[in-house]
PDB file of N, CA and C in Angstrom:
ATOM      1  N   MET A   1     132.324 112.061  92.418  1.00  0.00           N
ATOM      2  CA  MET A   1     131.110 112.687  92.904  1.00  0.00           C
ATOM      3  C   MET A   1     131.434 113.364  94.236  1.00  0.00           C
ATOM      4  N   ASP A   2     131.107 114.634  94.324  1.00  0.00           N
ATOM      5  CA  ASP A   2     131.413 115.351  95.560  1.00  0.00           C
ATOM      6  C   ASP A   2     130.314 115.158  96.610  1.00  0.00           C
ATOM      7  N   LYS A   3     130.563 115.699  97.785  1.00  0.00           N
ATOM      8  CA  LYS A   3     129.655 115.503  98.925  1.00  0.00           C
ATOM      9  C   LYS A   3     128.252 116.037  98.633  1.00  0.00           C
ATOM     10  N   MET A   4     128.161 117.223  98.031  1.00  0.00           N
ATOM     11  CA  MET A   4     126.841 117.809  97.759  1.00  0.00           C
ATOM     12  C   MET A   4     126.067 116.990  96.727  1.00  0.00           C
ATOM     13  N   GLN A   5     126.762 116.456  95.749  1.00  0.00           N
ATOM     14  CA  GLN A   5     126.102 115.612  94.757  1.00  0.00           C
ATOM     15  C   GLN A   5     125.555 114.342  95.402  1.00  0.00           C
ATOM     16  N   LYS A   6     126.328 113.751  96.299  1.00  0.00           N
ATOM     17  CA  LYS A   6     125.869 112.549  96.998  1.00  0.00           C
ATOM     18  C   LYS A   6     124.644 112.854  97.863  1.00  0.00           C
ATOM     19  N   GLU A   7     124.695 113.991  98.565  1.00  0.00           N
ATOM     20  CA  GLU A   7     123.557 114.388  99.394  1.00  0.00           C
ATOM     21  C   GLU A   7     122.314 114.617  98.527  1.00  0.00           C
ATOM     22  N   ALA A   8     122.497 115.302  97.406  1.00  0.00           N
ATOM     23  CA  ALA A   8     121.375 115.571  96.506  1.00  0.00           C
ATOM     24  C   ALA A   8     120.799 114.273  95.956  1.00  0.00           C
ATOM     25  N   LEU A   9     121.658 113.337  95.638  1.00  0.00           N
ATOM     26  CA  LEU A   9     121.205 112.044  95.126  1.00  0.00           C
ATOM     27  C   LEU A   9     120.375 111.305  96.168  1.00  0.00           C
ATOM     28  N   GLN A  10     120.845 111.293  97.412  1.00  0.00           N
ATOM     29  CA  GLN A  10     120.122 110.606  98.491  1.00  0.00           C
ATOM     30  C   GLN A  10     118.766 111.264  98.760  1.00  0.00           C
ATOM     31  N   VAL A  11     118.757 112.588  98.839  1.00  0.00           N
ATOM     32  CA  VAL A  11     117.505 113.299  99.100  1.00  0.00           C
ATOM     33  C   VAL A  11     116.526 113.087  97.949  1.00  0.00           C
ATOM     34  N   THR A  12     117.014 113.157  96.727  1.00  0.00           N
ATOM     35  CA  THR A  12     116.159 112.952  95.555  1.00  0.00           C
ATOM     36  C   THR A  12     115.549 111.562  95.571  1.00  0.00           C
ATOM     37  N   LYS A  13     116.354 110.571  95.902  1.00  0.00           N
ATOM     38  CA  LYS A  13     115.849 109.196  95.971  1.00  0.00           C
ATOM     39  C   LYS A  13     114.717 109.097  96.990  1.00  0.00           C
ATOM     40  N   GLU A  14     114.916 109.696  98.153  1.00  0.00           N
ATOM     41  CA  GLU A  14     113.886 109.648  99.194  1.00  0.00           C
ATOM     42  C   GLU A  14     112.606 110.361  98.754  1.00  0.00           C
ATOM     43  N   ILE A  15     112.743 111.498  98.109  1.00  0.00           N
ATOM     44  CA  ILE A  15     111.575 112.249  97.636  1.00  0.00           C
ATOM     45  C   ILE A  15     110.800 111.435  96.606  1.00  0.00           C
ATOM     46  N   VAL A  16     111.518 110.896  95.628  1.00  0.00           N
ATOM     47  CA  VAL A  16     110.846 110.142  94.565  1.00  0.00           C
ATOM     48  C   VAL A  16     110.191 108.883  95.116  1.00  0.00           C
ATOM     49  N   VAL A  17     110.826 108.205  96.052  1.00  0.00           N
ATOM     50  CA  VAL A  17     110.224 107.017  96.672  1.00  0.00           C
ATOM     51  C   VAL A  17     108.928 107.401  97.389  1.00  0.00           C
ATOM     52  N   LYS A  18     108.944 108.534  98.099  1.00  0.00           N
ATOM     53  CA  LYS A  18     107.723 109.001  98.784  1.00  0.00           C
ATOM     54  C   LYS A  18     106.622 109.312  97.775  1.00  0.00           C
ATOM     55  N   PHE A  19     106.986 109.926  96.652  1.00  0.00           N
ATOM     56  CA  PHE A  19     105.999 110.207  95.604  1.00  0.00           C
ATOM     57  C   PHE A  19     105.401 108.912  95.059  1.00  0.00           C
ATOM     58  N   ILE A  20     106.234 107.907  94.870  1.00  0.00           N
ATOM     59  CA  ILE A  20     105.747 106.619  94.363  1.00  0.00           C
ATOM     60  C   ILE A  20     104.840 105.961  95.403  1.00  0.00           C
ATOM     61  N   GLU A  21     105.265 105.968  96.672  1.00  0.00           N
ATOM     62  CA  GLU A  21     104.459 105.362  97.734  1.00  0.00           C
ATOM     63  C   GLU A  21     103.106 106.052  97.890  1.00  0.00           C
ATOM     64  N   SER A  22     103.070 107.355  97.689  1.00  0.00           N
ATOM     65  CA  SER A  22     101.813 108.092  97.849  1.00  0.00           C
ATOM     66  C   SER A  22     100.935 108.018  96.602  1.00  0.00           C
ATOM     67  N   GLY A  23     101.453 107.434  95.537  1.00  0.00           N
ATOM     68  CA  GLY A  23     100.672 107.284  94.316  1.00  0.00           C
ATOM     69  C   GLY A  23     100.726 108.493  93.405  1.00  0.00           C
ATOM     70  N   ARG A  24     101.527 109.492  93.737  1.00  0.00           N
ATOM     71  CA  ARG A  24     101.629 110.692  92.905  1.00  0.00           C
ATOM     72  C   ARG A  24     102.484 110.458  91.666  1.00  0.00           C
ATOM     73  N   VAL A  25     103.355 109.462  91.746  1.00  0.00           N
ATOM     74  CA  VAL A  25     104.255 109.142  90.636  1.00  0.00           C
ATOM     75  C   VAL A  25     104.208 107.646  90.407  1.00  0.00           C
ATOM     76  N   SER A  26     104.209 107.272  89.155  1.00  0.00           N
ATOM     77  CA  SER A  26     104.254 105.861  88.802  1.00  0.00           C
ATOM     78  C   SER A  26     105.708 105.439  88.631  1.00  0.00           C
ATOM     79  N   PRO A  27     106.036 104.211  89.020  1.00  0.00           N
ATOM     80  CA  PRO A  27     107.402 103.739  88.769  1.00  0.00           C
ATOM     81  C   PRO A  27     107.765 103.775  87.282  1.00  0.00           C
ATOM     82  N   ASN A  28     106.752 103.759  86.431  1.00  0.00           N
ATOM     83  CA  ASN A  28     106.996 103.784  84.987  1.00  0.00           C
ATOM     84  C   ASN A  28     107.580 105.108  84.511  1.00  0.00           C
ATOM     85  N   ASN A  29     107.249 106.226  85.179  1.00  0.00           N
ATOM     86  CA  ASN A  29     107.798 107.508  84.730  1.00  0.00           C
ATOM     87  C   ASN A  29     108.908 108.022  85.654  1.00  0.00           C
ATOM     88  N   PHE A  30     109.483 107.126  86.410  1.00  0.00           N
ATOM     89  CA  PHE A  30     110.597 107.444  87.301  1.00  0.00           C
ATOM     90  C   PHE A  30     111.749 108.094  86.536  1.00  0.00           C
ATOM     91  N   ALA A  31     112.087 107.547  85.388  1.00  0.00           N
ATOM     92  CA  ALA A  31     113.238 108.029  84.617  1.00  0.00           C
ATOM     93  C   ALA A  31     113.072 109.464  84.151  1.00  0.00           C
ATOM     94  N   GLU A  32     111.860 109.885  83.883  1.00  0.00           N
ATOM     95  CA  GLU A  32     111.682 111.269  83.443  1.00  0.00           C
ATOM     96  C   GLU A  32     111.545 112.229  84.617  1.00  0.00           C
ATOM     97  N   LEU A  33     111.134 111.741  85.778  1.00  0.00           N
ATOM     98  CA  LEU A  33     110.960 112.599  86.944  1.00  0.00           C
ATOM     99  C   LEU A  33     112.264 112.797  87.716  1.00  0.00           C
ATOM    100  N   PHE A  34     113.041 111.747  87.866  1.00  0.00           N
ATOM    101  CA  PHE A  34     114.225 111.792  88.724  1.00  0.00           C
ATOM    102  C   PHE A  34     115.200 112.921  88.373  1.00  0.00           C
ATOM    103  N   PRO A  35     115.580 113.098  87.112  1.00  0.00           N
ATOM    104  CA  PRO A  35     116.545 114.167  86.800  1.00  0.00           C
ATOM    105  C   PRO A  35     116.056 115.569  87.160  1.00  0.00           C
ATOM    106  N   SER A  36     114.785 115.843  86.941  1.00  0.00           N
ATOM    107  CA  SER A  36     114.288 117.180  87.260  1.00  0.00           C
ATOM    108  C   SER A  36     114.251 117.412  88.764  1.00  0.00           C
ATOM    109  N   VAL A  37     113.863 116.398  89.544  1.00  0.00           N
ATOM    110  CA  VAL A  37     113.869 116.527  90.998  1.00  0.00           C
ATOM    111  C   VAL A  37     115.308 116.675  91.491  1.00  0.00           C
ATOM    112  N   TYR A  38     116.216 115.884  90.935  1.00  0.00           N
ATOM    113  CA  TYR A  38     117.625 115.971  91.325  1.00  0.00           C
ATOM    114  C   TYR A  38     118.169 117.380  91.088  1.00  0.00           C
ATOM    115  N   ASN A  39     117.872 117.951  89.931  1.00  0.00           N
ATOM    116  CA  ASN A  39     118.382 119.291  89.616  1.00  0.00           C
ATOM    117  C   ASN A  39     117.879 120.330  90.606  1.00  0.00           C
ATOM    118  N   VAL A  40     116.616 120.258  90.964  1.00  0.00           N
ATOM    119  CA  VAL A  40     116.066 121.211  91.935  1.00  0.00           C
ATOM    120  C   VAL A  40     116.728 121.028  93.296  1.00  0.00           C
ATOM    121  N   VAL A  41     116.864 119.795  93.731  1.00  0.00           N
ATOM    122  CA  VAL A  41     117.483 119.522  95.037  1.00  0.00           C
ATOM    123  C   VAL A  41     118.936 119.984  95.036  1.00  0.00           C
ATOM    124  N   TYR A  42     119.675 119.663  93.992  1.00  0.00           N
ATOM    125  CA  TYR A  42     121.095 120.028  93.927  1.00  0.00           C
ATOM    126  C   TYR A  42     121.271 121.543  93.902  1.00  0.00           C
ATOM    127  N   GLU A  43     120.471 122.233  93.107  1.00  0.00           N
ATOM    128  CA  GLU A  43     120.559 123.698  93.046  1.00  0.00           C
ATOM    129  C   GLU A  43     120.216 124.316  94.399  1.00  0.00           C
ATOM    130  N   THR A  44     119.246 123.741  95.095  1.00  0.00           N
ATOM    131  CA  THR A  44     118.870 124.246  96.410  1.00  0.00           C
ATOM    132  C   THR A  44     119.995 124.048  97.416  1.00  0.00           C
ATOM    133  N   ILE A  45     120.617 122.880  97.401  1.00  0.00           N
ATOM    134  CA  ILE A  45     121.731 122.610  98.302  1.00  0.00           C
ATOM    135  C   ILE A  45     122.891 123.558  98.007  1.00  0.00           C
ATOM    136  N   CYS A  46     123.198 123.754  96.743  1.00  0.00           N
ATOM    137  CA  CYS A  46     124.300 124.652  96.368  1.00  0.00           C
ATOM    138  C   CYS A  46     123.993 126.087  96.778  1.00  0.00           C
ATOM    139  N   ALA A  47     122.759 126.535  96.575  1.00  0.00           N
ATOM    140  CA  ALA A  47     122.385 127.894  96.949  1.00  0.00           C
ATOM    141  C   ALA A  47     122.475 128.084  98.459  1.00  0.00           C
ATOM    142  N   ALA A  48     122.059 127.091  99.204  1.00  0.00           N
ATOM    143  CA  ALA A  48     122.136 127.171 100.664  1.00  0.00           C
ATOM    144  C   ALA A  48     123.589 127.207 101.119  1.00  0.00           C
ATOM    145  N   ASP A  49     124.446 126.449 100.456  1.00  0.00           N
ATOM    146  CA  ASP A  49     125.867 126.429 100.806  1.00  0.00           C
ATOM    147  C   ASP A  49     126.506 127.787 100.535  1.00  0.00           C
ATOM    148  N   VAL A  50     126.167 128.398  99.420  1.00  0.00           N
ATOM    149  CA  VAL A  50     126.700 129.719  99.086  1.00  0.00           C
ATOM    150  C   VAL A  50     126.212 130.743 100.110  1.00  0.00           C
ATOM    151  N   GLN A  51     124.949 130.659 100.481  1.00  0.00           N
ATOM    152  CA  GLN A  51     124.389 131.578 101.477  1.00  0.00           C
ATOM    153  C   GLN A  51     125.101 131.409 102.819  1.00  0.00           C
ATOM    154  N   ASP A  52     125.357 130.161 103.216  1.00  0.00           N
ATOM    155  CA  ASP A  52     126.081 129.899 104.468  1.00  0.00           C
ATOM    156  C   ASP A  52     127.485 130.506 104.438  1.00  0.00           C
ATOM    157  N   GLU A  53     128.156 130.381 103.305  1.00  0.00           N
ATOM    158  CA  GLU A  53     129.505 130.923 103.162  1.00  0.00           C
ATOM    159  C   GLU A  53     129.485 132.452 103.265  1.00  0.00           C
ATOM    160  N   ARG A  54     128.468 133.074 102.698  1.00  0.00           N
ATOM    161  CA  ARG A  54     128.343 134.540 102.772  1.00  0.00           C
ATOM    162  C   ARG A  54     128.125 134.993 104.199  1.00  0.00           C
ATOM    163  N   GLU A  55     127.290 134.266 104.937  1.00  0.00           N
ATOM    164  CA  GLU A  55     127.011 134.644 106.323  1.00  0.00           C
ATOM    165  C   GLU A  55     128.249 134.495 107.194  1.00  0.00           C
ATOM    166  N   VAL A  56     129.058 133.490 106.942  1.00  0.00           N
ATOM    167  CA  VAL A  56     130.279 133.280 107.705  1.00  0.00           C
ATOM    168  C   VAL A  56     131.276 134.398 107.400  1.00  0.00           C
ATOM    169  N   ALA A  57     131.326 134.834 106.149  1.00  0.00           N
ATOM    170  CA  ALA A  57     132.275 135.871 105.744  1.00  0.00           C
ATOM    171  C   ALA A  57     131.929 137.240 106.325  1.00  0.00           C
ATOM    172  N   GLU A  58     130.671 137.451 106.618  1.00  0.00           N
ATOM    173  CA  GLU A  58     130.248 138.763 107.130  1.00  0.00           C
ATOM    174  C   GLU A  58     130.526 138.914 108.553  1.00  0.00           C
TER     175      GLU A  58
END
């Protein structure tokens, strides 16, 4: 698991825990929610990393 995957996993865990604490998500549907949140977080982190690399190259 690379650094970005670990970061995405940690952020996703925190987001889902906050959703559960606020009552927006039930612990019962955690398994169906977690992968979709993870994918969005991971894609966002990767897109930001690519953007950072482009800015450095310019």
